[in-house]
PDB file of C-alpha atoms in Angstrom:
ATOM      1  CA  UNK R 137     -16.379  20.764  17.957  1.00 48.00           C
ATOM      2  CA  UNK R 138     -14.244  23.829  18.838  1.00 54.00           C
ATOM      3  CA  UNK R 139     -11.550  24.559  16.261  1.00 55.00           C
ATOM      4  CA  UNK R 140      -8.168  23.944  17.859  1.00 65.00           C
ATOM      5  CA  UNK R 141      -4.832  25.399  16.876  1.00 77.00           C
ATOM      6  CA  UNK R 142      -2.376  22.994  15.298  1.00 89.00           C
ATOM      7  CA  UNK R 143       1.386  23.233  15.233  1.00 93.00           C
ATOM      8  CA  UNK R 144       3.060  22.810  11.851  1.00 94.00           C
ATOM      9  CA  UNK R 145       4.199  19.319  12.849  1.00 96.00           C
ATOM     10  CA  UNK R 146       0.703  18.331  14.011  1.00 96.00           C
ATOM     11  CA  UNK R 147      -0.821  19.645  10.793  1.00 95.00           C
ATOM     12  CA  UNK R 148       1.655  17.674   8.670  1.00 96.00           C
ATOM     13  CA  UNK R 149       1.104  14.547  10.786  1.00 97.00           C
ATOM     14  CA  UNK R 150      -2.674  14.439  10.450  1.00 96.00           C
ATOM     15  CA  UNK R 151      -2.509  15.374   6.773  1.00 96.00           C
ATOM     16  CA  UNK R 152      -0.094  12.467   6.189  1.00 98.00           C
ATOM     17  CA  UNK R 153      -2.535  10.160   7.991  1.00 97.00           C
ATOM     18  CA  UNK R 154      -5.341  11.433   5.757  1.00 96.00           C
ATOM     19  CA  UNK R 155      -3.330  10.413   2.710  1.00 96.00           C
ATOM     20  CA  UNK R 156      -1.820   7.098   3.859  1.00 96.00           C
ATOM     21  CA  UNK R 157      -4.429   5.982   6.449  1.00 95.00           C
ATOM     22  CA  UNK R 158      -1.867   4.173   8.670  1.00 96.00           C
ATOM     23  CA  UNK R 159       1.680   5.319   9.525  1.00 97.00           C
ATOM     24  CA  UNK R 160       4.492   4.557  11.949  1.00 97.00           C
ATOM     25  CA  UNK R 161       6.734   7.248  13.405  1.00 96.00           C
ATOM     26  CA  UNK R 162       9.627   6.101  11.177  1.00 96.00           C
ATOM     27  CA  UNK R 163       7.404   6.488   8.119  1.00 98.00           C
ATOM     28  CA  UNK R 164       6.467  10.002   9.247  1.00 98.00           C
ATOM     29  CA  UNK R 165      10.178  10.833   9.453  1.00 97.00           C
ATOM     30  CA  UNK R 166      10.526   9.576   5.869  1.00 97.00           C
ATOM     31  CA  UNK R 167       7.633  11.860   4.896  1.00 98.00           C
ATOM     32  CA  UNK R 168       9.333  14.887   6.528  1.00 97.00           C
ATOM     33  CA  UNK R 169       6.578  15.397   9.091  1.00 98.00           C
ATOM     34  CA  UNK R 170       9.502  16.460  11.294  1.00 96.00           C
ATOM     35  CA  UNK R 171      13.233  15.811  11.197  1.00 90.00           C
ATOM     36  CA  UNK R 172      13.391  14.197  14.645  1.00 93.00           C
ATOM     37  CA  UNK R 173      11.480  11.184  15.904  1.00 94.00           C
ATOM     38  CA  UNK R 174      11.182  12.857  19.312  1.00 96.00           C
ATOM     39  CA  UNK R 175       9.251  15.794  17.851  1.00 96.00           C
ATOM     40  CA  UNK R 176       6.839  13.490  16.036  1.00 97.00           C
ATOM     41  CA  UNK R 177       6.348  11.304  19.101  1.00 96.00           C
ATOM     42  CA  UNK R 178       5.575  14.321  21.301  1.00 97.00           C
ATOM     43  CA  UNK R 179       3.144  15.673  18.706  1.00 97.00           C
ATOM     44  CA  UNK R 180       1.311  12.359  18.390  1.00 97.00           C
ATOM     45  CA  UNK R 181       1.044  12.016  22.162  1.00 97.00           C
ATOM     46  CA  UNK R 182      -0.555  15.459  22.314  1.00 96.00           C
ATOM     47  CA  UNK R 183      -3.035  14.520  19.577  1.00 97.00           C
ATOM     48  CA  UNK R 184      -3.787  11.232  21.360  1.00 96.00           C
ATOM     49  CA  UNK R 185      -4.399  12.796  24.784  1.00 95.00           C
ATOM     50  CA  UNK R 186      -6.784  15.539  23.747  1.00 94.00           C
ATOM     51  CA  UNK R 187     -10.355  15.518  25.032  1.00 94.00           C
ATOM     52  CA  UNK R 188     -11.320  14.629  21.459  1.00 94.00           C
ATOM     53  CA  UNK R 189      -8.313  12.616  20.249  1.00 96.00           C
ATOM     54  CA  UNK R 190      -7.300  13.497  16.699  1.00 96.00           C
ATOM     55  CA  UNK R 191      -5.381  10.256  16.237  1.00 96.00           C
ATOM     56  CA  UNK R 192      -5.487   6.722  17.593  1.00 95.00           C
ATOM     57  CA  UNK R 193      -2.927   3.948  17.473  1.00 93.00           C
ATOM     58  CA  UNK R 194      -2.551   0.191  17.241  1.00 89.00           C
ATOM     59  CA  UNK R 195       0.193  -1.041  19.557  1.00 87.00           C
ATOM     60  CA  UNK R 196       0.856  -4.773  19.887  1.00 80.00           C
ATOM     61  CA  UNK R 197       4.064  -4.619  21.910  1.00 80.00           C
ATOM     62  CA  UNK R 198       6.518  -7.490  21.448  1.00 76.00           C
ATOM     63  CA  UNK R 199       6.143 -10.325  18.940  1.00 73.00           C
ATOM     64  CA  UNK R 200       8.230 -13.465  19.700  1.00 72.00           C
ATOM     65  CA  UNK R 201      10.956 -13.943  17.127  1.00 72.00           C
ATOM     66  CA  UNK R 202      10.477 -10.422  15.756  1.00 73.00           C
ATOM     67  CA  UNK R 203      10.894  -8.079  18.708  1.00 79.00           C
ATOM     68  CA  UNK R 204       8.966  -4.943  19.534  1.00 83.00           C
ATOM     69  CA  UNK R 205       6.443  -4.037  16.866  1.00 86.00           C
ATOM     70  CA  UNK R 206       6.127  -0.390  15.836  1.00 91.00           C
ATOM     71  CA  UNK R 207       2.951   1.431  16.844  1.00 93.00           C
ATOM     72  CA  UNK R 208       0.676   2.237  13.935  1.00 94.00           C
ATOM     73  CA  UNK R 209      -1.220   5.551  13.983  1.00 96.00           C
ATOM     74  CA  UNK R 210      -4.411   6.519  12.190  1.00 96.00           C
ATOM     75  CA  UNK R 211      -6.788   9.466  11.970  1.00 96.00           C
ATOM     76  CA  UNK R 212      -9.985   9.552  14.046  1.00 95.00           C
ATOM     77  CA  UNK R 213     -13.277  11.196  12.974  1.00 95.00           C
ATOM     78  CA  UNK R 214     -12.436  14.065  15.369  1.00 95.00           C
ATOM     79  CA  UNK R 215      -9.047  14.328  13.702  1.00 95.00           C
ATOM     80  CA  UNK R 216     -10.744  14.505  10.314  1.00 95.00           C
ATOM     81  CA  UNK R 217     -12.918  17.378  11.560  1.00 95.00           C
ATOM     82  CA  UNK R 218      -9.858  19.146  12.929  1.00 94.00           C
ATOM     83  CA  UNK R 219      -7.989  18.742   9.662  1.00 93.00           C
ATOM     84  CA  UNK R 220     -10.948  19.889   7.577  1.00 93.00           C
ATOM     85  CA  UNK R 221     -11.445  22.998   9.718  1.00 92.00           C
ATOM     86  CA  UNK R 222      -7.758  23.939   9.868  1.00 89.00           C
ATOM     87  CA  UNK R 223      -6.961  23.393   6.192  1.00 88.00           C
ATOM     88  CA  UNK R 224     -10.270  24.167   4.533  1.00 88.00           C
ATOM     89  CA  UNK R 225     -10.697  20.620   3.234  1.00 88.00           C
ATOM     90  CA  UNK R 226     -14.134  19.135   2.543  1.00 92.00           C
ATOM     91  CA  UNK R 227     -14.612  16.631   5.367  1.00 92.00           C
ATOM     92  CA  UNK R 228     -16.508  14.328   3.002  1.00 90.00           C
ATOM     93  CA  UNK R 229     -13.207  13.754   1.187  1.00 89.00           C
ATOM     94  CA  UNK R 230     -11.422  12.559   4.340  1.00 93.00           C
ATOM     95  CA  UNK R 231     -11.861   8.850   5.039  1.00 89.00           C
ATOM     96  CA  UNK R 232     -10.989   7.451   8.451  1.00 91.00           C
ATOM     97  CA  UNK R 233     -10.563   3.762   9.349  1.00 86.00           C
ATOM     98  CA  UNK R 234     -13.709   2.250  10.833  1.00 78.00           C
ATOM     99  CA  UNK R 235     -13.925  -0.683  13.188  1.00 66.00           C
ATOM    100  CA  UNK R 236     -10.154  -0.992  13.634  1.00 64.00           C
ATOM    101  CA  UNK R 237      -9.536  -4.172  15.603  1.00 57.00           C
ATOM    102  CA  UNK R 238      -6.454  -6.226  16.415  1.00 57.00           C
ATOM    103  CA  UNK R 239      -4.293  -6.476  13.309  1.00 70.00           C
ATOM    104  CA  UNK R 240      -1.295  -8.132  14.968  1.00 68.00           C
ATOM    105  CA  UNK R 241      -1.064 -10.890  12.336  1.00 75.00           C
ATOM    106  CA  UNK R 242      -1.237  -8.296   9.559  1.00 85.00           C
ATOM    107  CA  UNK R 243       0.734  -5.421  11.088  1.00 87.00           C
ATOM    108  CA  UNK R 244       4.097  -5.779   9.311  1.00 89.00           C
ATOM    109  CA  UNK R 245       2.415  -6.522   5.994  1.00 91.00           C
ATOM    110  CA  UNK R 246       0.272  -3.398   6.347  1.00 93.00           C
ATOM    111  CA  UNK R 247       3.312  -1.281   7.205  1.00 94.00           C
ATOM    112  CA  UNK R 248       5.236  -2.614   4.212  1.00 95.00           C
ATOM    113  CA  UNK R 249       2.327  -1.941   1.864  1.00 97.00           C
ATOM    114  CA  UNK R 250       2.340   1.670   3.015  1.00 97.00           C
ATOM    115  CA  UNK R 251       6.128   1.698   2.437  1.00 98.00           C
ATOM    116  CA  UNK R 252       5.393   0.766  -1.199  1.00 98.00           C
ATOM    117  CA  UNK R 253       2.972   3.672  -1.559  1.00 98.00           C
ATOM    118  CA  UNK R 254       5.442   6.098   0.018  1.00 98.00           C
ATOM    119  CA  UNK R 255       8.172   5.004  -2.410  1.00 98.00           C
ATOM    120  CA  UNK R 256       5.851   5.402  -5.406  1.00 98.00           C
ATOM    121  CA  UNK R 257       4.464   8.766  -4.304  1.00 98.00           C
ATOM    122  CA  UNK R 258       7.877  10.232  -3.525  1.00 98.00           C
ATOM    123  CA  UNK R 259       9.245   9.091  -6.878  1.00 98.00           C
ATOM    124  CA  UNK R 260       6.194  10.547  -8.643  1.00 98.00           C
ATOM    125  CA  UNK R 261       6.520  13.884  -6.860  1.00 97.00           C
ATOM    126  CA  UNK R 262      10.198  14.123  -7.807  1.00 97.00           C
ATOM    127  CA  UNK R 263       9.569  13.243 -11.455  1.00 96.00           C
ATOM    128  CA  UNK R 264       6.622  15.353 -12.512  1.00 96.00           C
ATOM    129  CA  UNK R 265       4.042  12.589 -12.066  1.00 97.00           C
ATOM    130  CA  UNK R 266       0.653  12.772 -10.369  1.00 97.00           C
ATOM    131  CA  UNK R 267      -0.974  10.008  -8.324  1.00 98.00           C
ATOM    132  CA  UNK R 268      -4.496   9.941  -9.748  1.00 97.00           C
ATOM    133  CA  UNK R 269      -5.661   6.900  -7.774  1.00 97.00           C
ATOM    134  CA  UNK R 270      -4.478   4.886  -4.777  1.00 97.00           C
ATOM    135  CA  UNK R 271      -6.252   2.269  -2.663  1.00 96.00           C
ATOM    136  CA  UNK R 272      -5.033  -0.462  -0.293  1.00 96.00           C
ATOM    137  CA  UNK R 273      -6.584  -3.813   0.562  1.00 94.00           C
ATOM    138  CA  UNK R 274      -7.592  -2.334   3.924  1.00 91.00           C
ATOM    139  CA  UNK R 275      -9.708   0.437   2.346  1.00 91.00           C
ATOM    140  CA  UNK R 276     -13.358  -0.614   2.434  1.00 88.00           C
ATOM    141  CA  UNK R 277     -16.684   0.603   1.183  1.00 84.00           C
ATOM    142  CA  UNK R 278     -20.136  -0.316   2.457  1.00 72.00           C
ATOM    143  CA  UNK R 279     -21.085  -1.631   5.871  1.00 62.00           C
ATOM    144  CA  UNK R 280     -20.974  -4.923   7.763  1.00 56.00           C
ATOM    145  CA  UNK R 281     -24.726  -4.566   8.087  1.00 54.00           C
ATOM    146  CA  UNK R 282     -25.276  -3.893   4.415  1.00 53.00           C
ATOM    147  CA  UNK R 283     -28.332  -1.676   4.058  1.00 53.00           C
ATOM    148  CA  UNK R 284     -28.324   1.327   1.726  1.00 54.00           C
ATOM    149  CA  UNK R 285     -24.507   1.430   1.702  1.00 56.00           C
ATOM    150  CA  UNK R 286     -24.211  -2.151   0.502  1.00 62.00           C
ATOM    151  CA  UNK R 287     -22.091  -4.898   1.994  1.00 78.00           C
ATOM    152  CA  UNK R 288     -18.609  -4.113   3.244  1.00 83.00           C
ATOM    153  CA  UNK R 289     -15.947  -4.929   0.666  1.00 89.00           C
ATOM    154  CA  UNK R 290     -12.523  -3.663  -0.418  1.00 92.00           C
ATOM    155  CA  UNK R 291     -12.639  -0.589  -2.633  1.00 93.00           C
ATOM    156  CA  UNK R 292     -10.054  -2.025  -5.039  1.00 95.00           C
ATOM    157  CA  UNK R 293     -11.105  -5.486  -6.168  1.00 96.00           C
ATOM    158  CA  UNK R 294     -10.974  -7.411  -9.435  1.00 97.00           C
ATOM    159  CA  UNK R 295     -14.073  -9.468 -10.124  1.00 96.00           C
ATOM    160  CA  UNK R 296     -13.544 -12.717 -12.043  1.00 96.00           C
ATOM    161  CA  UNK R 297     -16.165 -14.682 -13.965  1.00 94.00           C
ATOM    162  CA  UNK R 298     -15.998 -18.026 -12.157  1.00 92.00           C
ATOM    163  CA  UNK R 299     -13.447 -17.476  -9.403  1.00 94.00           C
ATOM    164  CA  UNK R 300     -13.183 -15.431  -6.203  1.00 94.00           C
ATOM    165  CA  UNK R 301     -12.298 -11.773  -6.680  1.00 96.00           C
ATOM    166  CA  UNK R 302      -8.656 -10.707  -6.483  1.00 97.00           C
ATOM    167  CA  UNK R 303      -7.879  -8.109  -3.812  1.00 97.00           C
ATOM    168  CA  UNK R 304      -4.552  -6.444  -4.673  1.00 97.00           C
ATOM    169  CA  UNK R 305      -2.497  -5.224  -1.729  1.00 96.00           C
ATOM    170  CA  UNK R 306      -2.287  -1.779  -3.333  1.00 98.00           C
ATOM    171  CA  UNK R 307      -3.508  -0.251  -6.586  1.00 98.00           C
ATOM    172  CA  UNK R 308      -2.106   3.013  -7.926  1.00 98.00           C
ATOM    173  CA  UNK R 309      -2.412   5.066 -11.082  1.00 98.00           C
ATOM    174  CA  UNK R 310       0.437   7.411 -11.983  1.00 98.00           C
ATOM    175  CA  UNK R 311      -0.154  10.127 -14.565  1.00 97.00           C
ATOM    176  CA  UNK R 312       2.698  11.928 -16.342  1.00 96.00           C
ATOM    177  CA  UNK R 313       2.814  15.521 -17.607  1.00 94.00           C
ATOM    178  CA  UNK R 314       1.361  14.424 -20.960  1.00 95.00           C
ATOM    179  CA  UNK R 315      -1.661  12.842 -19.290  1.00 95.00           C
ATOM    180  CA  UNK R 316      -0.514   9.251 -19.841  1.00 95.00           C
ATOM    181  CA  UNK R 317      -1.665   6.974 -17.002  1.00 96.00           C
ATOM    182  CA  UNK R 318       0.078   3.821 -15.814  1.00 97.00           C
ATOM    183  CA  UNK R 319      -1.745   1.293 -13.647  1.00 98.00           C
ATOM    184  CA  UNK R 320       0.274  -0.506 -10.968  1.00 98.00           C
ATOM    185  CA  UNK R 321      -1.078  -3.439  -8.951  1.00 98.00           C
ATOM    186  CA  UNK R 322       1.116  -4.238  -5.944  1.00 98.00           C
ATOM    187  CA  UNK R 323       1.518  -7.525  -4.121  1.00 96.00           C
ATOM    188  CA  UNK R 324       3.697  -7.425  -1.009  1.00 95.00           C
ATOM    189  CA  UNK R 325       5.016 -10.712   0.365  1.00 92.00           C
ATOM    190  CA  UNK R 326       6.488 -10.974   3.835  1.00 83.00           C
ATOM    191  CA  UNK R 327       8.921 -13.728   4.760  1.00 70.00           C
ATOM    192  CA  UNK R 328       9.391 -16.729   2.448  1.00 62.00           C
ATOM    193  CA  UNK R 329       5.791 -17.739   1.764  1.00 68.00           C
ATOM    194  CA  UNK R 330       6.495 -18.850  -1.793  1.00 69.00           C
ATOM    195  CA  UNK R 331       3.467 -21.135  -2.106  1.00 75.00           C
ATOM    196  CA  UNK R 332       1.083 -18.338  -1.132  1.00 79.00           C
ATOM    197  CA  UNK R 333       2.830 -15.960  -3.509  1.00 82.00           C
ATOM    198  CA  UNK R 334       2.709 -18.269  -6.524  1.00 83.00           C
ATOM    199  CA  UNK R 335      -0.960 -19.057  -5.892  1.00 86.00           C
ATOM    200  CA  UNK R 336      -1.996 -15.406  -5.769  1.00 89.00           C
ATOM    201  CA  UNK R 337       0.182 -14.339  -8.706  1.00 90.00           C
ATOM    202  CA  UNK R 338      -1.276 -17.207 -10.757  1.00 88.00           C
ATOM    203  CA  UNK R 339      -4.758 -15.746 -10.208  1.00 92.00           C
ATOM    204  CA  UNK R 340      -3.733 -12.673 -12.191  1.00 95.00           C
ATOM    205  CA  UNK R 341      -3.577 -14.849 -15.321  1.00 92.00           C
ATOM    206  CA  UNK R 342      -7.367 -15.076 -15.235  1.00 93.00           C
ATOM    207  CA  UNK R 343      -7.747 -11.363 -14.572  1.00 96.00           C
ATOM    208  CA  UNK R 344      -5.516 -10.517 -17.539  1.00 95.00           C
ATOM    209  CA  UNK R 345      -7.148 -13.096 -19.792  1.00 93.00           C
ATOM    210  CA  UNK R 346     -10.674 -11.925 -18.952  1.00 94.00           C
ATOM    211  CA  UNK R 347      -9.726  -8.244 -19.287  1.00 96.00           C
ATOM    212  CA  UNK R 348     -11.041  -7.949 -15.724  1.00 97.00           C
ATOM    213  CA  UNK R 349      -8.331  -5.478 -14.651  1.00 97.00           C
ATOM    214  CA  UNK R 350      -9.280  -3.054 -17.415  1.00 96.00           C
ATOM    215  CA  UNK R 351     -12.928  -3.262 -16.371  1.00 96.00           C
ATOM    216  CA  UNK R 352     -12.182  -2.814 -12.668  1.00 97.00           C
ATOM    217  CA  UNK R 353     -10.002   0.281 -13.060  1.00 97.00           C
ATOM    218  CA  UNK R 354     -11.104   1.784 -16.397  1.00 96.00           C
ATOM    219  CA  UNK R 355      -7.682   1.202 -17.876  1.00 97.00           C
ATOM    220  CA  UNK R 356      -7.151   0.062 -21.453  1.00 94.00           C
ATOM    221  CA  UNK R 357      -3.364  -0.414 -21.607  1.00 95.00           C
ATOM    222  CA  UNK R 358      -1.391  -3.353 -20.203  1.00 94.00           C
ATOM    223  CA  UNK R 359      -1.272  -3.289 -16.382  1.00 95.00           C
ATOM    224  CA  UNK R 360       1.913  -3.787 -14.401  1.00 97.00           C
ATOM    225  CA  UNK R 361       1.711  -6.301 -11.555  1.00 97.00           C
ATOM    226  CA  UNK R 362       4.306  -5.198  -9.011  1.00 97.00           C
ATOM    227  CA  UNK R 363       5.575  -8.000  -6.756  1.00 96.00           C
ATOM    228  CA  UNK R 364       7.621  -6.874  -3.745  1.00 96.00           C
ATOM    229  CA  UNK R 365       9.633  -9.052  -1.350  1.00 94.00           C
ATOM    230  CA  UNK R 366      11.383  -8.417   1.930  1.00 91.00           C
ATOM    231  CA  UNK R 367      14.702  -9.789   0.665  1.00 90.00           C
ATOM    232  CA  UNK R 368      16.585 -10.987  -2.407  1.00 92.00           C
ATOM    233  CA  UNK R 369      16.443 -14.656  -1.413  1.00 90.00           C
ATOM    234  CA  UNK R 370      12.642 -14.730  -1.376  1.00 89.00           C
ATOM    235  CA  UNK R 371      12.504 -12.834  -4.677  1.00 92.00           C
ATOM    236  CA  UNK R 372      14.791 -15.221  -6.555  1.00 90.00           C
ATOM    237  CA  UNK R 373      13.237 -18.357  -5.081  1.00 88.00           C
ATOM    238  CA  UNK R 374       9.774 -17.198  -6.142  1.00 88.00           C
ATOM    239  CA  UNK R 375      11.042 -16.051  -9.517  1.00 90.00           C
ATOM    240  CA  UNK R 376      12.464 -19.498 -10.190  1.00 89.00           C
ATOM    241  CA  UNK R 377       9.298 -21.217  -8.984  1.00 88.00           C
ATOM    242  CA  UNK R 378       7.113 -19.276 -11.417  1.00 90.00           C
ATOM    243  CA  UNK R 379       9.546 -19.608 -14.335  1.00 90.00           C
ATOM    244  CA  UNK R 380       9.504 -23.398 -13.899  1.00 89.00           C
ATOM    245  CA  UNK R 381       5.727 -23.617 -13.558  1.00 86.00           C
ATOM    246  CA  UNK R 382       4.500 -25.040 -16.882  1.00 83.00           C
ATOM    247  CA  UNK R 383       0.919 -23.982 -16.094  1.00 81.00           C
ATOM    248  CA  UNK R 384       1.793 -20.323 -15.708  1.00 86.00           C
ATOM    249  CA  UNK R 385       2.548 -19.599 -19.359  1.00 86.00           C
ATOM    250  CA  UNK R 386       5.344 -17.440 -20.758  1.00 90.00           C
ATOM    251  CA  UNK R 387       2.806 -15.124 -22.418  1.00 92.00           C
ATOM    252  CA  UNK R 388       2.038 -13.686 -18.979  1.00 93.00           C
ATOM    253  CA  UNK R 389       5.667 -13.021 -17.964  1.00 93.00           C
ATOM    254  CA  UNK R 390       5.825  -9.433 -19.369  1.00 94.00           C
ATOM    255  CA  UNK R 391       3.065  -8.244 -17.041  1.00 96.00           C
ATOM    256  CA  UNK R 392       5.048  -8.956 -13.828  1.00 96.00           C
ATOM    257  CA  UNK R 393       7.830  -6.928 -12.216  1.00 97.00           C
ATOM    258  CA  UNK R 394       9.784  -8.146  -9.186  1.00 96.00           C
ATOM    259  CA  UNK R 395      11.782  -6.133  -6.641  1.00 97.00           C
ATOM    260  CA  UNK R 396      12.493  -5.775  -2.920  1.00 96.00           C
ATOM    261  CA  UNK R 397      11.528  -3.131  -0.394  1.00 96.00           C
ATOM    262  CA  UNK R 398      15.109  -1.917  -0.094  1.00 96.00           C
ATOM    263  CA  UNK R 399      15.420  -1.534  -3.856  1.00 97.00           C
ATOM    264  CA  UNK R 400      12.236   0.478  -4.370  1.00 98.00           C
ATOM    265  CA  UNK R 401      13.050   2.702  -1.409  1.00 96.00           C
ATOM    266  CA  UNK R 402      16.345   3.573  -3.095  1.00 96.00           C
ATOM    267  CA  UNK R 403      15.076   3.783  -6.693  1.00 97.00           C
ATOM    268  CA  UNK R 404      11.446   3.136  -7.549  1.00 98.00           C
ATOM    269  CA  UNK R 405      11.864   3.381 -11.323  1.00 97.00           C
ATOM    270  CA  UNK R 406      14.825   1.068 -11.890  1.00 97.00           C
ATOM    271  CA  UNK R 407      16.137  -2.311 -10.752  1.00 96.00           C
ATOM    272  CA  UNK R 408      13.100  -4.444 -11.611  1.00 98.00           C
ATOM    273  CA  UNK R 409      13.465  -8.117 -12.571  1.00 97.00           C
ATOM    274  CA  UNK R 410      11.094 -10.236 -14.630  1.00 95.00           C
ATOM    275  CA  UNK R 411       9.922 -13.794 -14.008  1.00 93.00           C
ATOM    276  CA  UNK R 412      12.473 -15.367 -16.340  1.00 89.00           C
ATOM    277  CA  UNK R 413      14.996 -12.533 -16.509  1.00 90.00           C
ATOM    278  CA  UNK R 414      17.289 -11.521 -13.638  1.00 88.00           C
ATOM    279  CA  UNK R 415      18.629  -8.492 -15.474  1.00 93.00           C
ATOM    280  CA  UNK R 416      17.565  -5.129 -14.009  1.00 94.00           C
ATOM    281  CA  UNK R 417      14.879  -3.248 -15.958  1.00 95.00           C
ATOM    282  CA  UNK R 418      13.113   0.101 -15.778  1.00 97.00           C
ATOM    283  CA  UNK R 419       9.460  -0.094 -14.695  1.00 96.00           C
ATOM    284  CA  UNK R 420       8.469   2.066 -17.682  1.00 93.00           C
TER     285      UNK R 420
END
């Protein structure tokens, strides 16, 4: 493949896609790929229309009751080669999505999970922290055919003794200047699906009790399970549901932190609520 010249905006765009895997134009604006949406859109169109497209996109048009869905962009193998050649990066370190199919039912959830990572990374960068690990539920290892690579499965998964594995929406490790790591397991809930939320959060009791989280992510301290909602109403309804669930157990309450997308975008460190405590707390 012939090495092609990249503009500064194009270079920032494909590097952002390397890091986050999937991004909308609005998210690229948030990441300072360029200050204007028009510039980013023109750059992405150029990367899409090349003989060897550097990016691809998922575009599902209009969803009834929601409106027009944002297009979601991702890096292609040719884009990975272009990035590696232009920035001197080892191509083996650049993962690109494989077998991307229709994700209409999952699109907004995927976008919001990336929003969570952006908020955490930007806070870390501004506060002398390093992201030492990050993986979403849509990051896979192995192959559908198995073979020498093994069966296809999410990279970040928590194996339980007698129950199905837990697949967190996002797992991150933040490391401060003193080398202290903090493990964050994110669960992002769209709309008011309280039953689904309480069922999945309840599964973490087994993971904590079995020490399965420590084993999965080589982490000895107490993990923080980060539960994010689209709005305050969903947060408080779910909070109340868990607090009143006699089977959940108050001993598990300290592990869980609740917030909304708007809150963590404004201040990732502060404004967290607990299952039985509506006061605002610091994450650490």
